Amino acid sequence: MIGGGELLPATVVLGASRGIGRSIAKIAAREDTTVVLVARSESNLEAVEAELRAAGGRAVVFPIDLSSSDASKQLESFLARHGLFCDVLVNNAGYGLRGAATLLPIADQLGIVDLNIRTLADFTLRFSPGMARRRRGGIINLGSVASFLAGPNMAVYYASKSFVRSFSTALSQELRGTGVTVTCVAPGPVATDFLDSSGAGRATLFKVLPKLSADYVAEQAWRGFRSGRRLVIPGISAKVLIAIATVLPTSLLLPVVYRLQRRKSDPCPCGSGETFAKCKCSSMRN
Ligand SMILES: NC(=O)c1ccc[n+]([C@@H]2O[C@H](COP(=O)([O-])OP(=O)(O)OC[C@H]3O[C@@H](n4cnc5c(N)ncnc54)[C@H](OP(=O)(O)O)[C@@H]3O)[C@@H](O)[C@H]2O)c1
């Protein structure tokens, strides 16, 4: 037990083994808190832990698959065993998949709902009541520019991020005046493994847009959170994209986003097995 009696504050970072989560963990470790590093890959978490400790921070690792239904309960017990309480929660773990909703495996798409929505809601609902009682702390939720529009060819991912933004915004209002703040971060493309693992990096949209560094996004997120901001949009291009998405009618926006997120060599959503370019369906679309 780290605290030896009185519970000590911890910053819990979900998805801390790499990418934006790792960068946020490094920043959090500069403050007087223990950073709890959570993700599946134990060896990567240990590498981040060593990095944080070398810089003078305090960190512990908690390897777990956050898709498991009792993950938040397990973390709660882990914190109690270590004499810690969740002061700041960073809901950063998430993934996406590029492809037609009719063709991508159902289990993989439901996995996005599970991690990006259910897990985020579960951790938030489990730890926010304690924050409100203590009248301190807060939550950073990783949304995306994707939360401002529908995303054909990444339909479930975009929809999951809309949930994140809506939920965060409502909660920030409910907790106003309690001393607890909720910040939703909405970046555009960030140079992390996500772009490859989701397949998004192969789409024109993500090729043409400038990519921010994970460190920059993390700095903006933390600064916005510490200033009590409800929404943080890192970088100019994300702000411009959101402005366009907010102003343009959906009927104009949808075909453009679809074009930019699919490739001619992608299979047609009709399931014919033809590529998008060759299938007879494509002549009927924009
Ligand atoms: N990169 C972008 O362009 C971009 C843009 C906007 C928003 N975002 C959002 O930012 C967040 C972080 O993305 P990133 O770019 O840093 O992605 P990333 O580099 O792929 O990192 C994802 C993190 O989540 C963890 N994770 C994934 N599935 C998990 C599971 N089932 N259980 C536990 N941990 C899990 C991963 O660790 P393990 O694999 O070790 O479990 C990793 O630490 C996501 O919510 C993403 O949607 C990213």
mmCIF file of C-alpha atoms and ligand atoms in Angstrom:
data_model
loop_
_atom_site.group_PDB
_atom_site.id
_atom_site.type_symbol
_atom_site.label_atom_id
_atom_site.label_comp_id
_atom_site.label_asym_id
_atom_site.label_seq_id
_atom_site.Cartn_x
_atom_site.Cartn_y
_atom_site.Cartn_z
ATOM 1 C CA MET A 1 0.000 0.000 0.000
ATOM 2 C CA ILE A 2 1.515 3.279 -1.187
ATOM 3 C CA GLY A 3 -0.521 5.694 0.985
ATOM 4 C CA GLY A 4 -0.108 3.915 4.389
ATOM 5 C CA GLY A 5 -3.521 4.940 5.855
ATOM 6 C CA GLU A 6 -4.941 8.098 4.292
ATOM 7 C CA LEU A 7 -5.882 7.604 0.650
ATOM 8 C CA LEU A 8 -3.785 9.526 -1.842
ATOM 9 C CA PRO A 9 -4.913 11.003 -5.169
ATOM 10 C CA ALA A 10 -4.244 9.130 -8.395
ATOM 11 C CA THR A 11 -4.577 10.047 -12.047
ATOM 12 C CA VAL A 12 -5.901 7.009 -13.885
ATOM 13 C CA VAL A 13 -5.016 6.915 -17.586
ATOM 14 C CA LEU A 14 -6.867 4.317 -19.665
ATOM 15 C CA GLY A 15 -4.892 3.383 -22.761
ATOM 16 C CA ALA A 16 -1.557 4.586 -21.373
ATOM 17 C CA SER A 17 0.709 2.096 -23.125
ATOM 18 C CA ARG A 18 1.305 4.270 -26.202
ATOM 19 C CA GLY A 19 -0.011 7.189 -28.278
ATOM 20 C CA ILE A 20 -1.996 10.038 -26.727
ATOM 21 C CA GLY A 21 -2.514 8.184 -23.427
ATOM 22 C CA ARG A 22 1.227 7.751 -22.910
ATOM 23 C CA SER A 23 1.749 11.469 -23.574
ATOM 24 C CA ILE A 24 -1.004 12.467 -21.127
ATOM 25 C CA ALA A 25 0.497 10.150 -18.498
ATOM 26 C CA LYS A 26 3.883 11.881 -18.851
ATOM 27 C CA ILE A 27 2.259 15.284 -18.250
ATOM 28 C CA ALA A 28 0.130 14.078 -15.333
ATOM 29 C CA ALA A 29 3.241 12.654 -13.658
ATOM 30 C CA ARG A 30 4.668 16.176 -13.362
ATOM 31 C CA GLU A 31 1.994 16.924 -10.753
ATOM 32 C CA ASP A 32 1.892 15.642 -7.168
ATOM 33 C CA THR A 33 -0.063 12.481 -7.966
ATOM 34 C CA THR A 34 0.439 8.794 -8.645
ATOM 35 C CA VAL A 35 -0.289 7.920 -12.251
ATOM 36 C CA VAL A 36 -2.051 4.599 -12.751
ATOM 37 C CA LEU A 37 -1.188 3.277 -16.204
ATOM 38 C CA VAL A 38 -3.888 1.041 -17.678
ATOM 39 C CA ALA A 39 -3.898 -0.953 -20.943
ATOM 40 C CA ARG A 40 -3.510 -4.581 -22.077
ATOM 41 C CA SER A 41 0.165 -4.667 -22.955
ATOM 42 C CA GLU A 42 2.077 -5.130 -19.685
ATOM 43 C CA SER A 43 5.539 -4.720 -21.192
ATOM 44 C CA ASN A 44 4.604 -1.410 -22.845
ATOM 45 C CA LEU A 45 3.038 -0.176 -19.598
ATOM 46 C CA GLU A 46 6.200 -1.074 -17.702
ATOM 47 C CA ALA A 47 8.280 0.866 -20.229
ATOM 48 C CA VAL A 48 6.050 3.934 -19.699
ATOM 49 C CA GLU A 49 6.250 3.438 -15.923
ATOM 50 C CA ALA A 50 10.063 3.406 -16.101
ATOM 51 C CA GLU A 51 9.991 6.559 -18.246
ATOM 52 C CA LEU A 52 7.761 8.381 -15.742
ATOM 53 C CA ARG A 53 9.830 7.282 -12.752
ATOM 54 C CA ALA A 54 13.076 8.301 -14.468
ATOM 55 C CA ALA A 55 11.583 11.790 -14.818
ATOM 56 C CA GLY A 56 10.818 11.881 -11.071
ATOM 57 C CA GLY A 57 7.141 10.915 -11.242
ATOM 58 C CA ARG A 58 5.177 8.232 -9.372
ATOM 59 C CA ALA A 59 3.501 5.518 -11.424
ATOM 60 C CA VAL A 60 2.014 2.037 -11.104
ATOM 61 C CA VAL A 61 0.785 -0.278 -13.847
ATOM 62 C CA PHE A 62 -2.512 -2.099 -14.048
ATOM 63 C CA PRO A 63 -2.656 -4.378 -17.114
ATOM 64 C CA ILE A 64 -6.218 -5.324 -18.066
ATOM 65 C CA ASP A 65 -8.501 -5.695 -21.073
ATOM 66 C CA LEU A 66 -10.838 -2.748 -20.574
ATOM 67 C CA SER A 67 -13.517 -4.495 -22.625
ATOM 68 C CA SER A 68 -14.055 -6.946 -19.785
ATOM 69 C CA SER A 69 -17.306 -6.163 -17.992
ATOM 70 C CA ASP A 70 -15.789 -5.875 -14.492
ATOM 71 C CA ALA A 71 -12.747 -3.768 -15.471
ATOM 72 C CA SER A 72 -13.832 -0.661 -13.536
ATOM 73 C CA LYS A 73 -14.566 -2.719 -10.401
ATOM 74 C CA GLN A 74 -11.165 -4.385 -10.687
ATOM 75 C CA LEU A 75 -9.488 -0.999 -10.963
ATOM 76 C CA GLU A 76 -11.414 0.265 -7.940
ATOM 77 C CA SER A 77 -10.091 -2.666 -5.866
ATOM 78 C CA PHE A 78 -6.565 -2.111 -7.218
ATOM 79 C CA LEU A 79 -6.680 1.549 -6.151
ATOM 80 C CA ALA A 80 -7.944 0.637 -2.662
ATOM 81 C CA ARG A 81 -5.174 -1.969 -2.270
ATOM 82 C CA HIS A 82 -2.611 0.707 -3.171
ATOM 83 C CA GLY A 83 -4.080 3.349 -0.850
ATOM 84 C CA LEU A 84 -5.218 5.501 -3.770
ATOM 85 C CA PHE A 85 -8.425 7.165 -4.946
ATOM 86 C CA CYS A 86 -9.285 8.202 -8.494
ATOM 87 C CA ASP A 87 -8.838 11.959 -8.517
ATOM 88 C CA VAL A 88 -8.478 12.391 -12.278
ATOM 89 C CA LEU A 89 -9.761 9.903 -14.839
ATOM 90 C CA VAL A 90 -8.521 9.967 -18.422
ATOM 91 C CA ASN A 91 -10.821 7.926 -20.664
ATOM 92 C CA ASN A 92 -8.460 7.623 -23.597
ATOM 93 C CA ALA A 93 -8.530 3.930 -24.623
ATOM 94 C CA GLY A 94 -10.363 3.535 -27.893
ATOM 95 C CA TYR A 95 -10.194 2.136 -31.377
ATOM 96 C CA GLY A 96 -11.859 2.452 -34.752
ATOM 97 C CA LEU A 97 -12.196 0.576 -38.017
ATOM 98 C CA ARG A 98 -12.423 1.866 -41.556
ATOM 99 C CA GLY A 99 -14.714 -0.076 -43.868
ATOM 100 C CA ALA A 100 -18.354 -0.621 -44.772
ATOM 101 C CA ALA A 101 -20.572 -1.393 -41.792
ATOM 102 C CA THR A 102 -22.200 -4.164 -43.843
ATOM 103 C CA LEU A 103 -18.854 -5.894 -44.405
ATOM 104 C CA LEU A 104 -16.768 -5.391 -41.265
ATOM 105 C CA PRO A 105 -17.120 -8.210 -38.701
ATOM 106 C CA ILE A 106 -20.003 -7.539 -36.313
ATOM 107 C CA ALA A 107 -17.934 -8.512 -33.260
ATOM 108 C CA ASP A 108 -15.201 -6.019 -34.156
ATOM 109 C CA GLN A 109 -17.730 -3.219 -34.614
ATOM 110 C CA LEU A 110 -19.503 -4.050 -31.360
ATOM 111 C CA GLY A 111 -16.053 -4.047 -29.747
ATOM 112 C CA ILE A 112 -15.813 -0.345 -30.645
ATOM 113 C CA VAL A 113 -19.165 0.296 -28.958
ATOM 114 C CA ASP A 114 -17.982 -1.672 -25.967
ATOM 115 C CA LEU A 115 -14.654 0.098 -25.469
ATOM 116 C CA ASN A 116 -15.382 3.619 -26.756
ATOM 117 C CA ILE A 117 -18.862 3.884 -25.190
ATOM 118 C CA ARG A 118 -19.627 1.264 -22.542
ATOM 119 C CA THR A 119 -16.210 1.236 -20.873
ATOM 120 C CA LEU A 120 -15.958 5.035 -20.925
ATOM 121 C CA ALA A 121 -19.435 5.373 -19.394
ATOM 122 C CA ASP A 122 -18.739 2.636 -16.850
ATOM 123 C CA PHE A 123 -15.500 4.207 -15.575
ATOM 124 C CA THR A 124 -17.056 7.672 -15.543
ATOM 125 C CA LEU A 125 -20.128 6.535 -13.611
ATOM 126 C CA ARG A 126 -18.034 4.515 -11.160
ATOM 127 C CA PHE A 127 -15.527 7.240 -10.284
ATOM 128 C CA SER A 128 -17.404 10.552 -10.737
ATOM 129 C CA PRO A 129 -19.617 10.176 -7.610
ATOM 130 C CA GLY A 130 -16.482 10.018 -5.401
ATOM 131 C CA MET A 131 -15.042 13.084 -7.149
ATOM 132 C CA ALA A 132 -18.291 14.985 -6.538
ATOM 133 C CA ARG A 133 -18.329 13.972 -2.837
ATOM 134 C CA ARG A 134 -14.723 15.099 -2.424
ATOM 135 C CA ARG A 135 -15.479 18.257 -4.472
ATOM 136 C CA ARG A 136 -12.274 17.838 -6.466
ATOM 137 C CA GLY A 137 -10.841 16.148 -9.517
ATOM 138 C CA GLY A 138 -12.232 15.575 -12.958
ATOM 139 C CA ILE A 139 -12.403 13.625 -16.164
ATOM 140 C CA ILE A 140 -10.776 13.937 -19.576
ATOM 141 C CA ASN A 141 -12.637 12.073 -22.309
ATOM 142 C CA LEU A 142 -11.000 11.498 -25.683
ATOM 143 C CA GLY A 143 -13.539 12.381 -28.330
ATOM 144 C CA SER A 144 -12.605 13.369 -31.865
ATOM 145 C CA VAL A 145 -13.461 15.732 -34.687
ATOM 146 C CA ALA A 146 -15.494 12.676 -35.725
ATOM 147 C CA SER A 147 -17.954 13.526 -32.946
ATOM 148 C CA PHE A 148 -19.230 16.484 -34.992
ATOM 149 C CA LEU A 149 -20.372 14.565 -38.075
ATOM 150 C CA ALA A 150 -21.472 11.191 -39.397
ATOM 151 C CA GLY A 151 -18.653 9.144 -40.909
ATOM 152 C CA PRO A 152 -19.612 6.823 -43.751
ATOM 153 C CA ASN A 153 -17.038 4.004 -44.023
ATOM 154 C CA MET A 154 -16.196 4.470 -40.314
ATOM 155 C CA ALA A 155 -19.808 4.620 -39.162
ATOM 156 C CA VAL A 156 -19.553 2.992 -35.731
ATOM 157 C CA TYR A 157 -16.386 4.861 -34.761
ATOM 158 C CA TYR A 158 -17.821 8.296 -35.597
ATOM 159 C CA ALA A 159 -21.068 7.460 -33.804
ATOM 160 C CA SER A 160 -19.135 6.292 -30.738
ATOM 161 C CA LYS A 161 -17.324 9.629 -30.562
ATOM 162 C CA SER A 162 -20.644 11.521 -30.795
ATOM 163 C CA PHE A 163 -21.665 9.652 -27.658
ATOM 164 C CA VAL A 164 -18.418 10.673 -25.943
ATOM 165 C CA ARG A 165 -18.948 14.371 -26.706
ATOM 166 C CA SER A 166 -22.646 14.421 -25.817
ATOM 167 C CA PHE A 167 -22.127 12.493 -22.575
ATOM 168 C CA SER A 168 -19.136 14.631 -21.530
ATOM 169 C CA THR A 169 -20.953 17.895 -22.277
ATOM 170 C CA ALA A 170 -24.036 16.929 -20.268
ATOM 171 C CA LEU A 171 -21.961 15.679 -17.339
ATOM 172 C CA SER A 172 -19.851 18.842 -17.279
ATOM 173 C CA GLN A 173 -23.066 20.835 -16.771
ATOM 174 C CA GLU A 174 -24.375 18.499 -14.049
ATOM 175 C CA LEU A 175 -21.096 18.820 -12.136
ATOM 176 C CA ARG A 176 -20.755 22.605 -12.517
ATOM 177 C CA GLY A 177 -20.023 24.210 -9.170
ATOM 178 C CA THR A 178 -19.009 20.947 -7.487
ATOM 179 C CA GLY A 179 -15.297 21.466 -8.100
ATOM 180 C CA VAL A 180 -15.258 18.572 -10.581
ATOM 181 C CA THR A 181 -14.681 19.324 -14.264
ATOM 182 C CA VAL A 182 -15.241 17.234 -17.389
ATOM 183 C CA THR A 183 -13.288 17.964 -20.553
ATOM 184 C CA CYS A 184 -13.906 16.418 -23.942
ATOM 185 C CA VAL A 185 -10.903 16.545 -26.292
ATOM 186 C CA ALA A 186 -11.672 16.513 -30.016
ATOM 187 C CA PRO A 187 -8.524 16.145 -32.126
ATOM 188 C CA GLY A 188 -8.266 15.590 -35.863
ATOM 189 C CA PRO A 189 -5.666 13.065 -37.084
ATOM 190 C CA VAL A 190 -2.849 12.398 -34.611
ATOM 191 C CA ALA A 191 0.356 10.557 -35.562
ATOM 192 C CA THR A 192 -0.145 7.360 -33.536
ATOM 193 C CA ASP A 193 -0.625 3.640 -34.223
ATOM 194 C CA PHE A 194 -4.372 4.331 -34.430
ATOM 195 C CA LEU A 195 -4.127 5.516 -38.040
ATOM 196 C CA ASP A 196 -2.655 2.158 -39.151
ATOM 197 C CA SER A 197 -4.594 -0.127 -36.843
ATOM 198 C CA SER A 198 -7.949 1.419 -37.783
ATOM 199 C CA GLY A 199 -7.123 1.560 -41.489
ATOM 200 C CA ALA A 200 -7.993 5.282 -41.407
ATOM 201 C CA GLY A 201 -4.465 6.207 -42.494
ATOM 202 C CA ARG A 202 -5.126 4.646 -45.937
ATOM 203 C CA ALA A 203 -8.051 6.989 -46.652
ATOM 204 C CA THR A 204 -7.548 10.253 -48.554
ATOM 205 C CA LEU A 205 -9.069 12.291 -45.719
ATOM 206 C CA PHE A 206 -6.379 11.216 -43.277
ATOM 207 C CA LYS A 207 -3.611 11.392 -45.898
ATOM 208 C CA VAL A 208 -4.267 15.037 -46.772
ATOM 209 C CA LEU A 209 -4.910 16.380 -43.299
ATOM 210 C CA PRO A 210 -1.908 17.431 -41.211
ATOM 211 C CA LYS A 211 -1.199 15.107 -38.298
ATOM 212 C CA LEU A 212 -0.636 16.483 -34.831
ATOM 213 C CA SER A 213 1.845 14.873 -32.461
ATOM 214 C CA ALA A 214 0.500 12.942 -29.476
ATOM 215 C CA ASP A 215 2.570 15.185 -27.171
ATOM 216 C CA TYR A 216 0.943 18.347 -28.560
ATOM 217 C CA VAL A 217 -2.570 16.927 -28.207
ATOM 218 C CA ALA A 218 -1.797 15.809 -24.660
ATOM 219 C CA GLU A 219 -0.445 19.254 -23.677
ATOM 220 C CA GLN A 220 -3.548 20.951 -25.088
ATOM 221 C CA ALA A 221 -5.825 18.424 -23.386
ATOM 222 C CA TRP A 222 -4.180 18.817 -19.978
ATOM 223 C CA ARG A 223 -4.031 22.606 -20.154
ATOM 224 C CA GLY A 224 -7.699 22.773 -21.175
ATOM 225 C CA PHE A 225 -8.655 20.357 -18.416
ATOM 226 C CA ARG A 226 -6.772 22.328 -15.769
ATOM 227 C CA SER A 227 -8.508 25.525 -16.970
ATOM 228 C CA GLY A 228 -11.884 23.819 -16.582
ATOM 229 C CA ARG A 229 -12.710 23.833 -20.288
ATOM 230 C CA ARG A 230 -15.624 21.706 -21.460
ATOM 231 C CA LEU A 231 -14.236 21.179 -24.950
ATOM 232 C CA VAL A 232 -10.670 21.244 -26.266
ATOM 233 C CA ILE A 233 -10.044 21.185 -30.024
ATOM 234 C CA PRO A 234 -6.279 20.894 -30.555
ATOM 235 C CA GLY A 235 -4.831 22.534 -33.687
ATOM 236 C CA ILE A 236 -6.163 24.837 -36.393
ATOM 237 C CA SER A 237 -7.140 22.181 -38.932
ATOM 238 C CA ALA A 238 -9.451 20.436 -36.459
ATOM 239 C CA LYS A 239 -11.139 23.763 -35.686
ATOM 240 C CA VAL A 240 -11.615 24.459 -39.412
ATOM 241 C CA LEU A 241 -12.983 20.953 -40.025
ATOM 242 C CA ILE A 242 -15.470 21.313 -37.204
ATOM 243 C CA ALA A 243 -16.564 24.737 -38.446
ATOM 244 C CA ILE A 244 -17.168 23.282 -41.933
ATOM 245 C CA ALA A 245 -19.002 20.255 -40.513
ATOM 246 C CA THR A 246 -21.224 22.507 -38.427
ATOM 247 C CA VAL A 247 -22.121 24.874 -41.277
ATOM 248 C CA LEU A 248 -22.538 22.525 -44.265
ATOM 249 C CA PRO A 249 -25.853 20.708 -44.690
ATOM 250 C CA THR A 250 -25.581 16.961 -44.076
ATOM 251 C CA SER A 251 -26.736 16.219 -47.634
ATOM 252 C CA LEU A 252 -23.617 17.978 -48.968
ATOM 253 C CA LEU A 253 -21.213 16.808 -46.291
ATOM 254 C CA LEU A 254 -22.007 13.081 -46.308
ATOM 255 C CA PRO A 255 -20.982 12.248 -49.900
ATOM 256 C CA VAL A 256 -17.787 14.285 -49.531
ATOM 257 C CA VAL A 257 -16.770 12.515 -46.321
ATOM 258 C CA TYR A 258 -17.668 9.165 -47.880
ATOM 259 C CA ARG A 259 -15.504 9.835 -50.929
ATOM 260 C CA LEU A 260 -12.595 10.899 -48.750
ATOM 261 C CA GLN A 261 -12.851 7.858 -46.489
ATOM 262 C CA ARG A 262 -13.162 5.102 -49.077
ATOM 263 C CA ARG A 263 -10.818 3.829 -51.757
ATOM 264 C CA LYS A 264 -11.700 2.602 -55.220
ATOM 265 C CA SER A 265 -10.100 -0.703 -54.320
ATOM 266 C CA ASP A 266 -12.340 -1.163 -51.243
ATOM 267 C CA PRO A 267 -15.000 -3.880 -51.602
ATOM 268 C CA CYS A 268 -18.486 -2.565 -52.419
ATOM 269 C CA PRO A 269 -20.802 -2.511 -49.376
ATOM 270 C CA CYS A 270 -23.383 -4.576 -51.332
ATOM 271 C CA GLY A 271 -21.311 -7.704 -50.750
ATOM 272 C CA SER A 272 -20.924 -8.584 -54.459
ATOM 273 C CA GLY A 273 -17.205 -9.079 -53.940
ATOM 274 C CA GLU A 274 -16.469 -6.429 -56.583
ATOM 275 C CA THR A 275 -14.336 -3.437 -55.761
ATOM 276 C CA PHE A 276 -16.083 -0.169 -55.182
ATOM 277 C CA ALA A 277 -14.854 1.147 -58.541
ATOM 278 C CA LYS A 278 -16.169 -1.812 -60.566
ATOM 279 C CA CYS A 279 -19.431 -2.691 -58.861
ATOM 280 C CA LYS A 280 -22.621 -1.601 -60.597
ATOM 281 C CA CYS A 281 -23.781 0.038 -57.357
ATOM 282 C CA SER A 282 -21.058 2.663 -57.657
ATOM 283 C CA SER A 283 -22.668 4.202 -60.742
ATOM 284 C CA MET A 284 -25.733 4.899 -58.603
ATOM 285 C CA ARG A 285 -23.737 6.774 -55.959
ATOM 286 C CA ASN A 286 -22.499 10.371 -56.232
HETATM 287 N N1 LIG B 1 -4.879 9.014 -33.505
HETATM 288 C C1 LIG B 1 -5.867 9.760 -33.978
HETATM 289 O O1 LIG B 1 -5.841 10.201 -35.149
HETATM 290 C C2 LIG B 1 -7.026 10.142 -33.087
HETATM 291 C C3 LIG B 1 -7.833 11.210 -33.459
HETATM 292 C C4 LIG B 1 -8.914 11.560 -32.669
HETATM 293 C C5 LIG B 1 -9.184 10.850 -31.518
HETATM 294 N N2 LIG B 1 -8.395 9.801 -31.166
HETATM 295 C C6 LIG B 1 -8.748 9.059 -29.947
HETATM 296 O O2 LIG B 1 -7.693 9.156 -29.020
HETATM 297 C C7 LIG B 1 -7.666 7.997 -28.183
HETATM 298 C C8 LIG B 1 -6.250 7.426 -28.157
HETATM 299 O O3 LIG B 1 -5.904 7.108 -29.474
HETATM 300 P P1 LIG B 1 -4.404 6.912 -29.957
HETATM 301 O O4 LIG B 1 -4.315 7.561 -31.255
HETATM 302 O O5 LIG B 1 -3.437 7.236 -28.906
HETATM 303 O O6 LIG B 1 -4.456 5.318 -30.226
HETATM 304 P P2 LIG B 1 -3.383 4.160 -30.018
HETATM 305 O O7 LIG B 1 -2.009 4.668 -30.231
HETATM 306 O O8 LIG B 1 -3.889 3.027 -30.829
HETATM 307 O O9 LIG B 1 -3.532 3.816 -28.454
HETATM 308 C C9 LIG B 1 -4.700 3.232 -27.950
HETATM 309 C C10 LIG B 1 -4.493 2.913 -26.496
HETATM 310 O O10 LIG B 1 -5.664 2.229 -26.016
HETATM 311 C C11 LIG B 1 -5.293 0.978 -25.432
HETATM 312 N N3 LIG B 1 -6.343 -0.009 -25.637
HETATM 313 C C12 LIG B 1 -6.954 -0.317 -26.806
HETATM 314 N N4 LIG B 1 -7.848 -1.312 -26.597
HETATM 315 C C13 LIG B 1 -7.795 -1.619 -25.269
HETATM 316 C C14 LIG B 1 -8.464 -2.559 -24.452
HETATM 317 N N5 LIG B 1 -9.391 -3.393 -24.936
HETATM 318 N N6 LIG B 1 -8.143 -2.619 -23.129
HETATM 319 C C15 LIG B 1 -7.199 -1.796 -22.623
HETATM 320 N N7 LIG B 1 -6.551 -0.861 -23.345
HETATM 321 C C16 LIG B 1 -6.834 -0.783 -24.661
HETATM 322 C C17 LIG B 1 -3.998 0.602 -26.152
HETATM 323 O O11 LIG B 1 -3.189 -0.245 -25.359
HETATM 324 P P3 LIG B 1 -3.056 -1.843 -25.534
HETATM 325 O O12 LIG B 1 -3.104 -2.160 -26.985
HETATM 326 O O13 LIG B 1 -1.748 -2.141 -24.865
HETATM 327 O O14 LIG B 1 -4.202 -2.414 -24.770
HETATM 328 C C18 LIG B 1 -3.326 1.969 -26.263
HETATM 329 O O15 LIG B 1 -2.685 2.294 -25.053
HETATM 330 C C19 LIG B 1 -8.719 7.040 -28.752
HETATM 331 O O16 LIG B 1 -9.892 7.151 -27.991
HETATM 332 C C20 LIG B 1 -8.941 7.559 -30.165
HETATM 333 O O17 LIG B 1 -10.232 7.257 -30.640
HETATM 334 C C21 LIG B 1 -7.316 9.421 -31.912
#
